[in-house]
């Protein structure tokens, strides 16, 4: 995870040697291990590059990188496959080495088409005055742009700043492909022309149609002095996943879509599906591909070098390198079970579980660390970390209850592992204060009630400040794990949302297929940029196993009836394939938990206005002029 930024000025009066203080502060929070700025000046323009690195693998490599020809590279990504990166190597340096050997634009597109993993980047080609930038196919890494001063300047950045000026709002760079700007030409014409190299579809007709749609949609929200055009050579990036299988069964009897209302136990329904030889094989293939995706995301992490040699074997002294956003629901349970396969046994795993307290916070009082309280309230850092609330039964929100139940399942599967169940309790006062001072600008430019709820919940969960409750004690705890696994992508691909059931009931399997295709197509704008900014604010990196290119391709290749069966009740039919995988992995009660949205499970949706709709513009995210 890194904070990357490039500020471009075409006018001498706007030249600057420094970024604005608030933007620099936000970038530094994303990359606490290294920070550097680099100024590149031409007679027509100036580029100020700023790179802030969160060190996760290989040798710590400060950014921005510059070669002997004056080319500059900023990278916020992870190469999990496609380009060879050895365990001890740094992928920023490897990517830059590959870029400097590219002879033309086709080579650059070929390079980024190969990369499997999340990324955003900024690349300056000095000899041609080109500035290249973009995000991966799913938009798993944030990149924003801001155009201002009537074409005299613009900025690209991982994260924005709070601003009330409508004309200068930050917007997400669309994950439509890679963009290129000719800086010299833009400086002379006072018109910024964005050349788009889009992701390629299967047929040539679809490519043209998709490109036109992308250009129209992007241009609609940009200032008049910014133009978006297709590249003249009609070059494209190769999509990293296979197209969605839209095949429909010749007849309903040929699928697993049969009514199982006569079966009393929901677990029994799942067991019956697993007696089908073909279905069992599909489930095992899914477990394998998802397990590999998790493995890639938990290995080769930089370890804690401050540990004394005699402490290495003392498991009680080890800190978790990996944390999981954990509700005890099916998505986080399967990820935790697979992470347990690949993380060394002497490393704990942090399970981050957040609850929002609907009662007014009472004055914190000290508690005896040896007391056997079942809950604790861990307020913000301004309170003593040994304080807890007198009455915290209010923390028994649905996700806390299912989280504790999930913890017991994981402990039964592997009792040798230290599972740190981190109870993170947030009061209304703390939510309101930190939303206003810290979270608001991270959620932006998204602005709905849903964005507010999920953005705040994920921010507090990933911060990891809470307490551990065991049979013997309650103690304050702060997760220092730099990698946070999240289950996003499972609902979108496996019909996990209630709207999928509505669509199936009204338009059948064909309508359900179209809904899933739409979900994946909009996931970059709906979720991923926001979640990357929110989690990255703690100097931590979000990783998304369900959005691994191979996982998506595998799921895309399956017919819809092998992924979900929405004739079955909630808790079984949605995400059927994942539930069958959970049973195969030895999970029990969590395999049949119905889908519960994070904003309801954590109770943040109950904290303020109960009459709001998720799609409403959220006044709490608006910045007063």
XYZ file of C-alpha atoms in Angstrom:
625
model
C 0.000 0.000 0.000
C 1.291 3.411 -0.870
C 0.153 6.982 -1.123
C 1.031 8.237 -4.607
C 0.457 11.696 -6.029
C 1.384 13.782 -9.063
C 0.527 17.479 -9.201
C 0.864 19.045 -12.662
C 0.973 22.807 -13.356
C 0.920 24.430 -16.804
C 1.155 27.962 -15.487
C 4.229 29.540 -13.858
C 2.127 31.235 -11.172
C 0.848 27.836 -10.076
C 4.271 26.141 -9.881
C 4.951 24.827 -6.394
C 7.725 22.889 -4.687
C 5.387 21.400 -2.112
C 2.002 19.725 -1.944
C -0.696 21.286 0.173
C -0.231 20.345 3.809
C -3.535 18.488 4.240
C -2.991 16.381 1.106
C 0.558 15.518 2.174
C -0.736 14.494 5.617
C -3.314 12.141 4.109
C -0.724 10.553 1.810
C 1.729 10.041 4.676
C -0.895 8.138 6.672
C -1.116 5.611 3.826
C 2.648 5.166 3.541
C 4.343 5.594 6.931
C 7.620 3.767 6.131
C 9.088 6.072 3.493
C 8.260 9.422 1.915
C 9.882 11.379 -0.895
C 9.090 14.168 -3.358
C 10.533 14.792 -6.795
C 10.134 17.864 -8.998
C 10.357 17.606 -12.792
C 10.286 20.902 -14.683
C 9.943 21.577 -18.386
C 9.637 24.899 -20.167
C 5.890 24.254 -20.552
C 4.927 22.460 -17.342
C 5.966 21.235 -13.920
C 5.282 17.847 -12.304
C 5.585 17.355 -8.560
C 5.671 13.645 -7.660
C 5.100 12.460 -4.098
C 5.436 8.839 -2.948
C 4.743 7.387 0.515
C 5.433 3.697 1.034
C 3.948 1.060 3.322
C 6.674 -1.598 3.337
C 5.255 -5.103 2.899
C 7.660 -7.196 0.807
C 11.247 -7.309 -0.429
C 13.669 -4.451 0.168
C 12.129 -1.144 1.224
C 12.031 0.860 -2.009
C 11.442 4.586 -1.677
C 9.187 6.245 -4.236
C 9.073 7.955 -6.659
C 11.627 5.997 -8.688
C 13.615 7.765 -11.417
C 15.943 6.319 -14.048
C 18.894 7.896 -15.918
C 16.593 9.088 -18.734
C 14.406 11.065 -16.337
C 11.438 8.663 -16.382
C 9.502 8.646 -13.087
C 7.350 5.872 -11.606
C 4.857 5.732 -8.740
C 3.257 2.368 -7.908
C 0.550 1.425 -5.448
C 0.032 -2.243 -6.102
C 0.833 -5.883 -5.495
C 2.027 -8.301 -8.173
C 0.632 -11.645 -7.070
C 1.107 -13.359 -10.442
C 1.679 -12.694 -14.152
C 5.036 -10.917 -13.721
C 7.827 -12.817 -11.999
C 8.675 -11.327 -8.595
C 10.825 -13.402 -6.237
C 9.976 -13.517 -2.531
C 12.882 -11.223 -1.619
C 12.258 -8.757 -4.466
C 10.240 -5.546 -4.444
C 7.484 -5.389 -7.052
C 7.779 -1.586 -7.474
C 11.345 -1.982 -8.707
C 10.428 -4.987 -10.884
C 7.565 -3.091 -12.531
C 9.773 -0.055 -13.173
C 12.518 -2.259 -14.655
C 9.934 -3.766 -17.011
C 8.501 -0.367 -17.941
C 11.892 1.085 -18.867
C 12.371 -1.717 -21.425
C 9.037 -0.949 -23.147
C 9.710 0.420 -26.634
C 6.192 1.644 -27.438
C 2.673 2.022 -26.088
C 1.792 -1.538 -27.121
C 4.567 -2.879 -24.847
C 3.231 -0.834 -21.919
C -0.278 -2.195 -22.408
C 1.061 -5.731 -22.692
C 2.918 -5.334 -19.383
C -0.120 -4.137 -17.435
C -2.326 -6.770 -19.068
C -0.101 -9.452 -17.514
C -0.171 -8.183 -13.927
C -2.440 -10.148 -11.603
C -3.155 -8.245 -8.418
C -4.451 -4.827 -7.368
C -2.732 -1.718 -8.677
C -2.805 1.947 -9.469
C 0.176 3.739 -10.987
C 1.550 6.999 -12.399
C 4.357 6.872 -14.995
C 6.101 9.850 -16.566
C 7.935 9.347 -19.865
C 10.385 12.233 -20.035
C 11.381 12.022 -23.726
C 7.789 12.061 -25.024
C 6.284 14.252 -22.250
C 3.655 11.564 -21.661
C 1.978 10.942 -18.312
C 0.429 7.469 -18.020
C -1.862 6.447 -15.158
C -4.668 4.043 -14.293
C -6.185 1.426 -12.017
C -6.548 -2.339 -12.298
C -9.585 -3.917 -13.936
C -11.600 -4.105 -10.687
C -10.343 -0.785 -9.291
C -8.982 -2.392 -6.113
C -6.619 0.540 -5.527
C -7.832 4.104 -5.234
C -6.757 6.842 -7.637
C -8.466 10.240 -7.806
C -8.152 13.192 -10.154
C -8.887 16.869 -9.702
C -8.880 19.442 -12.511
C -8.784 23.088 -11.581
C -7.915 26.666 -12.571
C -9.455 26.434 -16.041
C -6.919 23.950 -17.302
C -3.886 25.473 -15.584
C -3.333 22.513 -13.251
C -4.527 19.061 -12.299
C -3.675 16.464 -9.681
C -3.693 12.660 -9.426
C -3.660 11.172 -5.935
C -4.481 8.002 -3.970
C -6.528 10.112 -1.583
C -8.081 13.573 -1.678
C -8.695 16.363 0.784
C -11.780 18.034 2.176
C -13.005 20.736 -0.145
C -16.261 22.652 -0.362
C -15.675 24.168 -3.821
C -17.945 22.290 -6.233
C -15.740 23.093 -9.245
C -12.644 21.596 -7.622
C -14.078 18.314 -6.379
C -11.988 15.154 -6.419
C -13.351 12.329 -8.582
C -12.349 8.691 -8.880
C -10.287 7.830 -11.941
C -12.529 5.294 -13.720
C -11.203 1.732 -13.825
C -11.996 1.733 -17.557
C -8.417 1.231 -18.693
C -5.171 3.212 -18.765
C -5.048 6.934 -19.547
C -2.298 8.951 -21.238
C -1.814 12.731 -21.327
C 0.606 14.577 -23.610
C 1.759 17.239 -21.124
C 3.556 19.392 -23.680
C 0.525 19.536 -25.952
C -1.804 20.222 -23.002
C 0.371 23.117 -21.843
C 0.296 24.753 -25.262
C -3.399 24.191 -26.043
C -4.662 24.765 -22.481
C -6.818 21.703 -23.055
C -6.167 18.410 -21.240
C -6.766 15.479 -23.595
C -7.099 12.087 -21.883
C -6.373 9.205 -24.264
C -8.026 6.029 -23.070
C -6.695 2.502 -23.642
C -9.697 0.440 -22.478
C -9.973 -3.155 -21.296
C -10.711 -5.457 -24.222
C -13.886 -7.475 -24.612
C -14.279 -10.730 -26.513
C -15.640 -9.442 -29.828
C -14.458 -6.404 -31.726
C -18.019 -5.049 -31.831
C -18.247 -5.143 -28.042
C -14.881 -3.390 -27.742
C -16.053 -0.436 -29.822
C -19.383 -0.240 -28.027
C -17.803 -0.432 -24.576
C -15.179 2.183 -25.454
C -17.804 4.643 -26.705
C -19.890 4.114 -23.568
C -16.842 4.634 -21.354
C -15.850 7.853 -23.118
C -19.375 9.240 -22.840
C -19.714 8.372 -19.165
C -16.284 9.757 -18.228
C -16.658 12.978 -20.198
C -20.058 13.750 -18.661
C -18.594 14.573 -15.242
C -15.410 16.392 -16.317
C -14.831 20.129 -16.894
C -15.190 21.437 -20.461
C -11.425 21.912 -20.874
C -10.840 18.157 -20.301
C -11.484 15.855 -23.261
C -11.558 12.052 -23.217
C -10.769 10.338 -26.525
C -10.010 6.829 -27.720
C -6.397 6.222 -28.701
C -5.843 6.444 -32.465
C -4.164 3.064 -32.764
C -7.214 1.348 -31.220
C -4.979 -0.475 -28.758
C -6.481 -2.214 -25.734
C -5.595 -3.919 -22.490
C -6.446 -7.601 -22.306
C -9.134 -8.261 -19.691
C -7.670 -10.384 -16.870
C -10.791 -12.552 -16.417
C -12.914 -14.744 -18.679
C -16.400 -13.482 -19.600
C -19.376 -14.342 -17.413
C -21.120 -17.588 -18.363
C -24.655 -16.457 -19.265
C -25.849 -19.929 -20.358
C -29.371 -20.889 -19.310
C -30.474 -24.497 -18.755
C -32.690 -26.078 -21.445
C -35.121 -26.969 -18.670
C -35.327 -26.235 -14.950
C -35.158 -29.956 -14.151
C -31.624 -30.181 -15.503
C -30.315 -27.861 -12.787
C -30.165 -28.150 -9.039
C -33.122 -25.767 -8.884
C -35.512 -28.071 -7.124
C -37.670 -27.225 -4.141
C -36.253 -28.684 -0.947
C -38.979 -27.447 1.409
C -39.640 -30.983 2.604
C -36.169 -31.157 4.159
C -36.227 -29.801 7.706
C -32.532 -29.035 8.259
C -30.717 -26.414 6.207
C -27.436 -28.258 6.800
C -29.099 -31.390 5.484
C -29.860 -29.540 2.230
C -26.160 -28.730 1.832
C -25.164 -32.322 2.579
C -27.528 -33.547 -0.144
C -25.909 -31.239 -2.695
C -22.499 -32.652 -1.726
C -23.641 -36.191 -2.554
C -23.778 -35.130 -6.208
C -20.415 -36.108 -7.715
C -20.213 -33.205 -10.159
C -21.197 -30.622 -7.562
C -18.665 -31.958 -5.071
C -15.927 -31.678 -7.707
C -16.902 -28.049 -8.449
C -16.820 -27.261 -4.711
C -13.346 -28.771 -4.338
C -12.088 -26.819 -7.362
C -13.478 -23.620 -5.835
C -11.791 -24.314 -2.501
C -8.480 -24.863 -4.293
C -8.552 -21.679 -6.366
C -9.703 -19.562 -3.394
C -7.077 -21.141 -1.136
C -4.323 -20.211 -3.596
C -5.683 -16.646 -3.701
C -5.555 -16.399 0.106
C -2.071 -17.927 0.171
C -0.738 -15.277 -2.233
C -2.122 -12.580 0.045
C -0.712 -13.795 3.379
C 2.804 -14.971 2.511
C 6.120 -13.124 1.996
C 5.258 -10.308 4.404
C 8.001 -8.317 6.112
C 8.293 -9.663 9.679
C 8.781 -7.805 12.950
C 12.547 -7.214 13.182
C 12.335 -5.800 16.705
C 11.783 -9.208 18.268
C 14.707 -10.503 20.301
C 16.127 -13.900 19.220
C 15.021 -15.607 22.460
C 11.438 -14.438 21.816
C 11.114 -15.963 18.370
C 9.728 -19.283 19.591
C 7.544 -17.758 22.295
C 4.194 -17.701 20.556
C 2.686 -15.485 23.253
C 5.033 -12.687 22.183
C 4.228 -12.906 18.490
C 2.181 -10.225 16.785
C -0.252 -10.944 13.987
C 0.886 -9.965 10.496
C -2.564 -10.585 9.017
C -5.981 -9.438 10.199
C -9.451 -10.221 8.863
C -12.533 -7.992 8.860
C -14.587 -10.502 10.797
C -18.333 -10.730 11.384
C -18.526 -14.505 11.806
C -20.499 -14.636 8.558
C -19.805 -17.096 5.772
C -17.381 -14.857 3.797
C -15.049 -14.008 6.690
C -15.250 -17.551 8.135
C -14.105 -19.197 4.904
C -11.279 -16.647 4.493
C -10.151 -17.227 8.086
C -10.215 -21.008 7.620
C -8.109 -20.808 4.459
C -5.708 -18.238 5.973
C -5.147 -20.717 8.798
C -3.822 -23.204 6.217
C -1.055 -20.885 5.032
C -0.013 -18.590 7.905
C 2.724 -20.129 10.108
C 1.167 -21.744 13.173
C 3.213 -19.652 15.602
C 1.668 -16.435 14.229
C -1.658 -15.277 15.654
C -4.451 -14.106 13.334
C -6.384 -10.975 14.312
C -10.162 -11.143 13.841
C -11.443 -7.549 13.801
C -15.054 -7.287 14.956
C -16.757 -3.886 15.204
C -19.883 -2.823 17.112
C -21.505 0.600 17.383
C -23.005 1.460 20.763
C -26.454 2.981 20.526
C -26.567 4.097 24.147
C -24.957 7.295 25.364
C -21.460 6.535 26.593
C -21.068 6.488 30.330
C -17.971 7.881 31.962
C -15.205 5.289 31.524
C -14.014 3.567 34.666
C -10.941 1.466 35.226
C -11.379 -2.268 35.334
C -9.365 -5.081 36.771
C -7.547 -6.869 33.926
C -8.210 -10.148 35.712
C -11.973 -9.567 35.835
C -14.098 -11.974 33.802
C -16.252 -9.411 32.014
C -17.563 -10.711 28.719
C -17.506 -7.361 26.947
C -15.519 -4.185 26.981
C -15.807 -0.784 25.453
C -12.578 0.475 23.962
C -13.000 4.130 23.100
C -10.654 6.194 20.964
C -6.967 6.724 21.596
C -7.664 9.789 23.725
C -8.981 7.507 26.472
C -6.778 5.260 28.536
C -6.355 1.875 26.954
C -7.141 0.281 30.319
C -10.596 1.848 30.516
C -13.888 0.168 29.765
C -17.513 1.099 30.148
C -19.548 0.044 33.187
C -22.339 -1.412 31.081
C -21.458 -2.641 27.613
C -24.294 -5.084 26.951
C -25.082 -2.551 24.230
C -22.140 -4.065 22.314
C -24.064 -7.301 21.752
C -24.890 -6.388 18.175
C -25.649 -9.177 15.658
C -22.094 -9.243 14.236
C -20.617 -9.529 17.745
C -22.821 -12.504 18.546
C -22.088 -14.288 15.255
C -18.412 -13.285 15.561
C -18.046 -15.007 18.928
C -19.804 -18.089 17.578
C -17.460 -18.057 14.577
C -14.453 -17.796 16.885
C -15.518 -21.028 18.620
C -15.784 -22.787 15.249
C -12.284 -21.659 14.266
C -10.871 -22.714 17.628
C -12.443 -26.151 17.133
C -10.897 -26.478 13.650
C -7.433 -25.418 14.864
C -7.082 -25.158 18.664
C -3.300 -24.676 18.291
C -3.697 -21.320 16.570
C -3.950 -18.115 18.599
C -7.094 -16.421 17.299
C -7.190 -12.817 18.530
C -10.861 -11.862 18.560
C -10.621 -8.076 18.765
C -13.782 -6.451 20.104
C -13.947 -2.912 18.724
C -16.714 -0.824 20.311
C -17.508 2.629 18.983
C -19.668 5.227 20.709
C -21.856 7.743 18.906
C -19.663 10.601 20.152
C -16.496 9.026 18.802
C -18.142 8.196 15.489
C -19.353 11.757 15.014
C -16.008 13.299 15.929
C -13.807 11.060 13.747
C -16.178 11.069 10.805
C -15.923 14.854 10.778
C -12.152 15.096 11.279
C -10.811 11.978 9.555
C -13.235 9.689 7.739
C -15.285 12.207 5.759
C -12.623 12.983 3.132
C -11.749 9.279 2.740
C -15.277 8.269 1.774
C -15.522 11.145 -0.702
C -16.120 11.472 -3.566
C -18.781 8.843 -2.714
C -21.579 10.506 -0.790
C -24.525 8.247 0.052
C -25.874 7.055 3.406
C -24.582 3.580 2.528
C -21.089 4.941 1.811
C -21.123 6.722 5.169
C -22.206 3.611 7.098
C -19.824 1.171 5.452
C -16.932 3.632 5.238
C -17.135 4.424 8.956
C -17.586 0.775 9.971
C -14.589 -0.353 7.901
C -12.433 2.565 9.173
C -13.001 1.717 12.845
C -12.679 -2.033 12.264
C -9.417 -1.735 10.326
C -7.960 0.692 12.882
C -7.938 -2.357 15.156
C -8.114 -0.589 18.536
C -10.223 -2.652 20.924
C -9.776 -5.376 23.486
C -9.270 -9.097 23.770
C -11.676 -10.995 26.008
C -10.629 -14.411 27.246
C -11.826 -16.663 30.066
C -9.270 -15.125 32.388
C -9.037 -11.468 31.479
C -10.033 -8.466 29.457
C -7.119 -6.500 28.064
C -6.719 -3.599 25.714
C -5.314 -4.470 22.321
C -4.270 -2.777 19.116
C -3.786 -4.815 15.958
C -0.544 -3.930 14.166
C -1.213 -6.273 11.229
C -0.470 -4.402 8.003
C -2.488 -6.752 5.781
C -6.269 -6.873 6.184
C -8.282 -9.506 4.332
C -11.858 -8.680 3.433
C -14.656 -10.772 1.924
C -15.858 -8.211 -0.589
C -16.689 -9.747 -3.961
C -18.429 -12.865 -2.649
C -21.933 -11.361 -2.596
C -21.522 -9.739 -5.998
C -20.496 -12.982 -7.718
C -22.592 -15.512 -5.799
C -25.958 -13.709 -5.579
C -25.583 -12.785 -1.914
C -27.732 -9.644 -1.806
C -31.505 -9.518 -1.318
C -31.828 -7.668 -4.638
C -30.515 -10.800 -6.369
C -33.454 -12.772 -4.962
C -35.898 -10.078 -6.085
C -34.397 -10.074 -9.587
C -34.592 -13.884 -9.789
C -38.220 -13.901 -8.653
C -39.203 -11.315 -11.277
C -36.918 -12.136 -14.226
C -35.637 -15.667 -13.563
C -32.115 -16.941 -14.190
C -31.572 -14.618 -17.134
C -32.315 -11.585 -14.969
C -30.088 -12.946 -12.210
C -27.199 -13.376 -14.667
C -27.558 -9.782 -15.828
C -27.638 -8.536 -12.239
C -24.393 -10.353 -11.414
C -22.736 -8.989 -14.568
C -23.822 -5.490 -13.532
C -22.517 -5.991 -9.958
C -19.016 -6.887 -11.121
C -19.016 -4.090 -13.665
C -19.666 -1.409 -11.061
C -17.689 -2.758 -8.088
C -14.831 -0.292 -8.657
C -17.113 2.729 -8.357
C -19.399 1.309 -5.698
C -16.961 -0.163 -3.162
C -13.305 -0.694 -3.819
C -11.822 2.787 -4.123
C -13.627 3.829 -0.938
C -12.530 0.759 1.034
C -8.926 1.153 -0.147
C -8.833 4.784 1.022
C -10.477 3.976 4.349
C -8.240 1.005 5.250
C -5.105 2.650 3.821
C -5.585 5.600 6.191
C -4.214 3.411 9.003
C -1.067 2.473 7.111
C -2.606 -0.919 6.309
C -3.424 -2.689 3.067
C -6.758 -4.169 2.011
C -6.559 -7.470 0.151
C -9.515 -9.105 -1.583
C -9.218 -12.897 -2.115
C -12.665 -13.182 -3.742
C -11.515 -10.703 -6.406
C -8.359 -12.607 -7.317
C -8.319 -12.853 -11.111
C -8.281 -16.670 -11.047
C -11.141 -16.831 -8.537
C -13.272 -14.484 -10.657
C -12.457 -16.411 -13.836
C -13.390 -19.696 -12.180
C -16.702 -18.332 -10.917
C -17.394 -16.607 -14.246
C -16.918 -19.929 -16.034
C -19.645 -21.686 -14.020
C -23.337 -21.629 -14.970
C -25.441 -19.648 -12.521
C -27.190 -22.708 -11.038
C -23.868 -24.046 -9.735
C -23.268 -20.820 -7.781
C -26.662 -20.054 -6.243
C -30.122 -21.594 -5.846
C -32.594 -18.887 -4.956
C -35.538 -21.277 -4.766
C -34.011 -22.325 -1.449
C -34.471 -20.308 1.765
C -32.139 -17.544 2.977
C -29.018 -18.926 4.559
C -28.757 -21.689 1.963
C -29.711 -20.552 -1.537
C -27.658 -17.371 -1.787
C -23.919 -18.053 -2.109
C -24.726 -21.771 -2.268
C -21.296 -22.684 -3.674
C -19.524 -20.854 -0.833
C -21.740 -22.545 1.759
C -20.936 -25.962 0.301
C -17.232 -25.056 0.460
C -17.666 -24.070 4.107
C -19.180 -27.478 4.938
C -16.304 -29.204 3.104
C -13.854 -27.142 5.173
C -15.460 -28.324 8.414
C -17.476 -25.239 9.302
C -20.825 -25.784 10.993
C -23.326 -23.095 12.092
C -21.681 -20.320 10.061
C -22.272 -22.262 6.821
C -26.007 -21.504 7.020
C -25.983 -17.957 8.420
C -28.149 -15.662 6.266
C -26.498 -12.646 4.645
C -26.433 -9.618 6.945
C -25.177 -6.275 5.682
C -22.314 -4.746 7.674
C -24.258 -1.575 8.457
C -26.974 -3.631 10.163
C -24.751 -6.286 11.710
C -22.561 -3.670 13.384
C -25.628 -1.497 14.195
C -24.131 1.674 12.741
C -27.337 2.078 10.711
C -29.304 2.370 13.993
C -27.104 5.099 15.429
C -28.458 8.228 13.818
C -31.366 8.751 11.388
C -33.529 5.642 11.124
C -35.630 6.951 8.232
C -32.765 7.320 5.746
C -32.508 5.279 2.583
C -29.141 3.758 1.681
C -29.074 5.583 -1.669
C -29.864 9.040 -0.195
C -27.142 11.677 -0.228
C -25.657 11.724 3.259
C -25.643 15.150 4.889
C -23.040 13.942 7.399
C -20.530 13.572 4.559
C -21.154 17.039 3.140
C -18.511 19.632 3.904
C -19.745 23.024 4.979
C -18.413 25.917 2.871
